[in-house]
Amino acid sequence: MSATRQDDTAESVDSVETPTQSSTSASTRISVVARKELRHISRSRSAQTLLVVLLVSVIGVFQAVARGLGPTSATAAVDNLGLPFQLLVPLAAILVGCFTVSGERASGSLRMLLGMPLSRTEIVVGKLVGGLAALAIGVAAAIGFAILVSLGTFGSVPVRPLVGLGVTTVLFAFAFGGLSIGVSAAAATPKQSIAVVIGGYMTMTFLWEPVVAGIHHAAQLVLPSSAVATWVPFLERLNPIEAYADIATTLGGASVYPLRITFGLLDRDPGASLADHVSGAVAGHLVEPFLIGVLCAWTVVPVLFGMVRLRAVDIS
């Protein structure tokens, strides 16, 4: 993959070396980088393979629900689509994001890009826009394919659940895309960025509940119980996987469960949403904005951190 990126970078050099800093706007320079990044991702064998796996999983989910012993409806199939999406979309984001800036830096091509009328911020933002566009296109393709599969399998399309799941999955992809690209901007090599992001993903999947329970114990001197403090459910939903499942369920009316390991330390129903833990009209109205804000924060904050780190690095 790194060789392909170097070839694509060389092509990028030929494309952007003509305009000068004074003759082009920042948005134009960012769009050039974004288009090149999108084209590189679309040509990536790994990305193409992962998209095929995602589409095949859509067929598998609908077929499994149609032949299963449980509810055999198109809506039930959409409920189960959240599981492969939570597994494959973060992997796609890691694949797309972790090689962006750190890959250029390790190969030496970042130094060439900086020799052109491009600032470090413009490079990172351009790669972010291109990477997120690729992820959004992939999710849209999966949802469009799910519509066709639903028609072929059940003869109907659950429009609201699919649209809700699609919009939420795009936000979910952006969260992991922003995390991966931000870490890539801060890391010296792709191996470092992959190790950090996969470690973060493993923490979200396996260790988030023990961490939250440990924070509760440190604050209250007891483990969480049925009378859990009101801030604990919000702390849980700082995990983008939890936020994703809640938003998908709320927007689409489906029942999407978070794909993570639970140890029963928080003494709650694993399928319970944040709305089940808050009371009052004001708190209820704050649920959706808070959850969407969580995914947006995972998209933006790591990128800002990565840009700050990249600005402080001597690229030589």
Coordinates of C-alpha atoms in Angstrom, one line a residue:
M1 CA 0.0 0.0 0.0
S2 CA 2.9 2.4 0.7
A3 CA 4.3 1.9 -2.8
T4 CA 0.9 2.8 -4.3
R5 CA 0.7 5.9 -2.1
Q6 CA 4.2 7.0 -3.2
D7 CA 3.2 6.7 -6.9
D8 CA 0.0 8.6 -6.2
T9 CA 2.0 11.3 -4.3
A10 CA 4.3 11.7 -7.3
E11 CA 1.2 12.3 -9.4
S12 CA 0.0 14.8 -6.9
V13 CA 3.3 16.7 -7.1
D14 CA 2.9 17.0 -10.9
S15 CA -0.7 18.3 -10.4
V16 CA -0.1 21.0 -7.8
E17 CA 3.3 22.3 -8.5
T18 CA 2.2 24.8 -11.1
P19 CA 0.0 27.2 -9.0
T20 CA 1.8 29.4 -6.5
Q21 CA 0.8 30.3 -2.9
S22 CA -0.4 33.7 -4.0
S23 CA -2.4 32.5 -7.0
T24 CA -4.5 29.9 -5.3
S25 CA -6.8 29.9 -2.3
A26 CA -6.4 27.6 0.6
S27 CA -9.7 25.9 -0.3
T28 CA -8.4 25.2 -3.8
R29 CA -5.2 23.7 -2.5
I30 CA -7.1 21.6 0.0
S31 CA -9.5 20.4 -2.7
V32 CA -6.5 19.3 -4.8
V33 CA -5.1 17.2 -1.9
A34 CA -8.6 15.8 -1.1
R35 CA -9.2 14.7 -4.7
K36 CA -5.9 13.0 -4.9
E37 CA -6.5 11.2 -1.6
L38 CA -10.0 10.1 -2.7
R39 CA -8.6 8.8 -6.0
H40 CA -5.8 6.9 -4.1
I41 CA -8.3 5.3 -1.8
S42 CA -10.6 4.3 -4.7
R43 CA -7.7 2.5 -6.3
S44 CA -6.6 0.7 -3.2
R45 CA -7.0 -3.1 -3.4
S46 CA -7.4 -3.3 0.3
A47 CA -10.2 -0.7 0.3
Q48 CA -12.0 -2.4 -2.6
T49 CA -11.7 -5.8 -0.9
L50 CA -13.1 -4.4 2.4
L51 CA -16.1 -2.8 0.5
V52 CA -16.8 -6.2 -1.1
V53 CA -16.7 -7.9 2.3
L54 CA -19.2 -5.2 3.6
L55 CA -21.6 -5.8 0.7
V56 CA -21.4 -9.6 1.1
S57 CA -22.1 -9.1 4.9
V58 CA -25.3 -7.2 3.9
I59 CA -26.4 -10.2 1.9
G60 CA -25.5 -12.6 4.7
V61 CA -27.5 -10.6 7.3
F62 CA -30.6 -10.4 5.2
Q63 CA -30.4 -14.1 4.3
A64 CA -29.8 -15.1 7.9
V65 CA -32.8 -13.1 9.1
A66 CA -35.0 -14.4 6.3
R67 CA -34.2 -18.1 7.2
G68 CA -33.9 -17.6 11.0
L69 CA -36.1 -18.7 13.8
G70 CA -36.6 -15.2 15.1
P71 CA -38.4 -12.2 13.6
T72 CA -38.2 -12.5 9.8
S73 CA -38.8 -8.9 8.7
A74 CA -36.8 -6.4 6.8
T75 CA -36.6 -4.2 9.9
A76 CA -35.2 -7.1 11.9
A77 CA -32.5 -7.4 9.2
V78 CA -31.6 -3.7 9.5
D79 CA -31.3 -4.2 13.3
N80 CA -28.6 -6.8 12.7
L81 CA -26.8 -4.7 10.0
G82 CA -25.4 -2.6 12.9
L83 CA -23.2 -5.5 13.9
P84 CA -21.1 -5.9 10.8
F85 CA -21.1 -2.2 10.3
Q86 CA -19.5 -1.7 13.8
L87 CA -16.8 -4.2 12.9
L88 CA -16.0 -3.3 9.3
V89 CA -16.5 0.4 9.2
P90 CA -13.8 1.1 11.9
L91 CA -11.5 -1.2 10.0
A92 CA -12.1 0.7 6.8
A93 CA -11.5 4.0 8.7
I94 CA -8.2 2.6 10.1
L95 CA -7.1 1.4 6.6
V96 CA -8.0 4.8 5.1
G97 CA -6.6 7.0 7.8
C98 CA -3.5 5.5 9.3
F99 CA -1.5 5.7 6.1
T100 CA -2.4 9.2 5.2
V101 CA 0.1 11.6 6.7
S102 CA 2.4 9.1 8.5
G103 CA 2.8 7.1 5.3
E104 CA 3.8 10.3 3.4
R105 CA 6.2 11.2 6.2
A106 CA 7.9 7.8 6.4
S107 CA 8.4 7.6 2.6
G108 CA 9.8 11.1 2.4
S109 CA 7.0 12.3 0.1
L110 CA 5.6 14.7 2.8
R111 CA 8.8 16.8 2.4
M112 CA 8.1 17.1 -1.3
L113 CA 4.5 18.2 -0.6
L114 CA 5.7 20.8 1.8
G115 CA 8.1 22.1 -0.8
M116 CA 5.0 23.0 -2.9
P117 CA 2.5 25.7 -2.0
L118 CA 0.9 23.6 0.7
S119 CA 1.0 24.1 4.4
R120 CA 0.9 21.3 6.9
T121 CA -2.6 22.2 7.9
E122 CA -3.8 22.2 4.3
I123 CA -2.3 18.7 3.8
V124 CA -4.0 17.3 6.9
V125 CA -7.3 18.9 6.1
G126 CA -7.2 17.8 2.5
K127 CA -6.4 14.3 3.4
L128 CA -9.2 14.4 6.0
V129 CA -11.8 15.6 3.5
G130 CA -10.7 13.0 0.9
G131 CA -10.7 10.2 3.5
L132 CA -14.1 11.1 5.0
A133 CA -15.5 11.4 1.5
A134 CA -14.3 7.9 0.6
L135 CA -15.8 6.5 3.8
A136 CA -19.2 8.3 3.2
I137 CA -19.3 6.9 -0.4
G138 CA -18.6 3.4 0.9
V139 CA -21.4 3.6 3.5
A140 CA -23.8 5.0 1.0
A141 CA -23.0 2.1 -1.4
A142 CA -23.7 -0.4 1.4
I143 CA -27.0 1.2 2.3
G144 CA -28.0 1.4 -1.4
F145 CA -27.1 -2.2 -1.8
A146 CA -29.1 -3.1 1.3
I147 CA -32.2 -1.5 -0.3
L148 CA -31.8 -3.8 -3.3
V149 CA -31.2 -6.8 -1.1
S150 CA -34.2 -6.0 1.1
L151 CA -36.4 -5.7 -2.0
G152 CA -35.2 -9.0 -3.3
T153 CA -35.4 -10.8 0.0
F154 CA -38.6 -9.4 1.6
G155 CA -40.2 -7.4 -1.2
S156 CA -40.2 -4.3 0.9
V157 CA -37.8 -1.6 2.2
P158 CA -37.7 -0.3 5.8
V159 CA -36.9 3.3 4.7
R160 CA -36.7 5.0 8.1
P161 CA -34.5 2.4 9.8
L162 CA -32.2 2.2 6.8
V163 CA -31.9 6.0 6.4
G164 CA -31.3 6.4 10.2
L165 CA -28.7 3.6 10.2
G166 CA -27.0 5.1 7.1
V167 CA -26.8 8.6 8.5
T168 CA -25.5 7.3 11.8
T169 CA -23.0 5.0 10.2
V170 CA -21.5 7.9 8.2
L171 CA -21.0 9.8 11.5
F172 CA -19.5 6.7 13.0
A173 CA -17.2 6.3 10.0
F174 CA -16.2 10.0 10.4
A175 CA -15.4 9.4 14.1
F176 CA -12.9 6.6 13.4
G177 CA -11.7 8.4 10.2
G178 CA -10.9 11.5 12.2
L179 CA -9.2 9.5 14.9
S180 CA -7.1 7.6 12.4
I181 CA -6.1 10.6 10.4
G182 CA -5.3 12.7 13.5
V183 CA -3.1 9.9 14.9
S184 CA -1.5 9.5 11.5
A185 CA -0.6 13.2 11.5
A186 CA 1.0 12.9 15.0
A187 CA 2.8 9.6 14.3
A188 CA 6.2 9.2 12.7
T189 CA 5.3 6.0 10.9
P190 CA 2.2 4.1 9.8
K191 CA 3.1 1.3 12.2
Q192 CA 2.9 3.7 15.1
S193 CA -0.5 5.1 14.0
I194 CA -2.0 1.7 13.4
A195 CA -0.8 0.5 16.8
V196 CA -2.3 3.5 18.6
V197 CA -5.6 3.4 16.7
I198 CA -6.1 -0.3 17.0
G199 CA -5.2 -0.1 20.7
G200 CA -7.9 2.6 21.1
Y201 CA -10.4 0.4 19.2
M202 CA -9.6 -2.5 21.5
T203 CA -10.1 -0.3 24.5
M204 CA -13.5 0.9 23.3
T205 CA -14.5 -2.7 22.6
F206 CA -13.1 -4.6 25.6
L207 CA -12.0 -2.2 28.3
W208 CA -14.4 0.7 28.3
E209 CA -16.8 -0.7 30.9
P210 CA -14.0 -1.5 33.4
V211 CA -12.6 2.0 32.9
V212 CA -16.0 3.6 33.6
A213 CA -16.6 1.3 36.6
G214 CA -13.1 2.2 37.9
I215 CA -13.8 6.0 37.5
H216 CA -17.1 5.5 39.4
H217 CA -15.3 3.6 42.1
A218 CA -12.7 6.3 42.5
A219 CA -15.4 9.0 42.7
Q220 CA -17.9 7.1 44.9
L221 CA -15.7 4.5 46.6
V222 CA -18.2 1.8 45.4
L223 CA -18.8 0.0 42.2
P224 CA -21.9 1.1 40.1
S225 CA -25.2 -0.4 41.1
S226 CA -28.9 0.1 40.1
A227 CA -28.6 3.5 41.8
V228 CA -25.8 4.6 39.5
A229 CA -24.8 8.2 39.4
T230 CA -26.4 10.2 36.6
W231 CA -23.1 11.1 35.0
V232 CA -22.1 7.4 34.4
P233 CA -24.4 6.8 31.4
F234 CA -23.0 9.9 29.8
L235 CA -19.4 8.7 30.5
E236 CA -20.3 5.4 28.8
R237 CA -21.5 7.2 25.7
L238 CA -18.2 9.0 25.2
N239 CA -17.4 5.6 23.6
P240 CA -18.3 6.2 19.9
I241 CA -19.5 2.6 19.7
E242 CA -22.1 3.2 22.4
A243 CA -23.0 6.6 20.9
Y244 CA -23.4 5.0 17.5
A245 CA -25.8 2.3 18.7
D246 CA -27.9 4.8 20.6
I247 CA -28.2 7.3 17.7
A248 CA -29.0 4.5 15.2
T249 CA -31.8 3.2 17.5
T250 CA -33.2 6.7 18.0
L251 CA -33.0 8.0 14.5
G252 CA -34.1 4.8 12.7
G253 CA -36.3 3.2 15.2
A254 CA -34.3 0.0 14.9
S255 CA -32.7 -1.9 17.8
V256 CA -29.0 -1.6 17.2
Y257 CA -26.8 -3.1 20.0
P258 CA -23.3 -1.9 20.7
L259 CA -20.6 -4.3 19.5
R260 CA -18.5 -4.4 22.6
I261 CA -17.8 -6.7 25.5
T262 CA -19.6 -6.2 28.8
F263 CA -18.8 -7.7 32.1
G264 CA -21.9 -6.6 34.0
L265 CA -19.9 -4.1 36.1
L266 CA -22.4 -1.2 35.4
D267 CA -25.4 -3.3 36.4
R268 CA -27.6 -2.3 33.5
D269 CA -29.3 -3.8 30.4
P270 CA -26.8 -3.9 27.6
G271 CA -29.5 -2.8 25.2
A272 CA -30.6 0.2 27.3
S273 CA -30.2 3.5 25.6
L274 CA -29.1 6.8 27.2
A275 CA -32.7 8.0 27.1
D276 CA -33.6 5.1 29.5
H277 CA -31.2 6.6 32.1
V278 CA -32.2 10.2 32.0
S279 CA -35.3 11.8 33.2
G280 CA -37.1 15.1 32.5
A281 CA -38.0 16.8 29.3
V282 CA -34.8 18.9 29.2
A283 CA -32.6 15.9 29.7
G284 CA -34.5 14.0 27.0
H285 CA -34.0 16.7 24.5
L286 CA -30.3 16.8 25.2
V287 CA -29.7 13.1 24.4
E288 CA -29.5 13.2 20.6
P289 CA -27.4 16.4 20.5
F290 CA -25.0 15.0 23.1
L291 CA -24.6 11.7 21.2
I292 CA -24.0 13.4 17.9
G293 CA -21.6 15.8 19.6
V294 CA -19.6 12.7 20.8
L295 CA -19.1 11.4 17.3
C296 CA -18.3 14.9 16.0
A297 CA -15.7 15.3 18.8
W298 CA -14.0 12.0 17.8
T299 CA -13.9 13.3 14.3
V300 CA -12.4 16.8 15.0
V301 CA -10.4 16.6 18.3
P302 CA -7.8 14.0 17.2
V303 CA -7.3 15.9 13.9
L304 CA -6.6 19.1 15.8
F305 CA -4.2 17.3 18.1
G306 CA -2.4 15.7 15.1
M307 CA -2.1 19.1 13.3
V308 CA -0.5 20.7 16.4
R309 CA 2.0 17.8 16.7
L310 CA 2.8 17.9 13.0
R311 CA 3.5 21.6 13.1
A312 CA 6.0 21.1 15.9
V313 CA 7.9 18.3 14.0
D314 CA 11.0 19.0 11.9
I315 CA 10.4 17.3 8.5
S316 CA 13.9 16.8 7.1

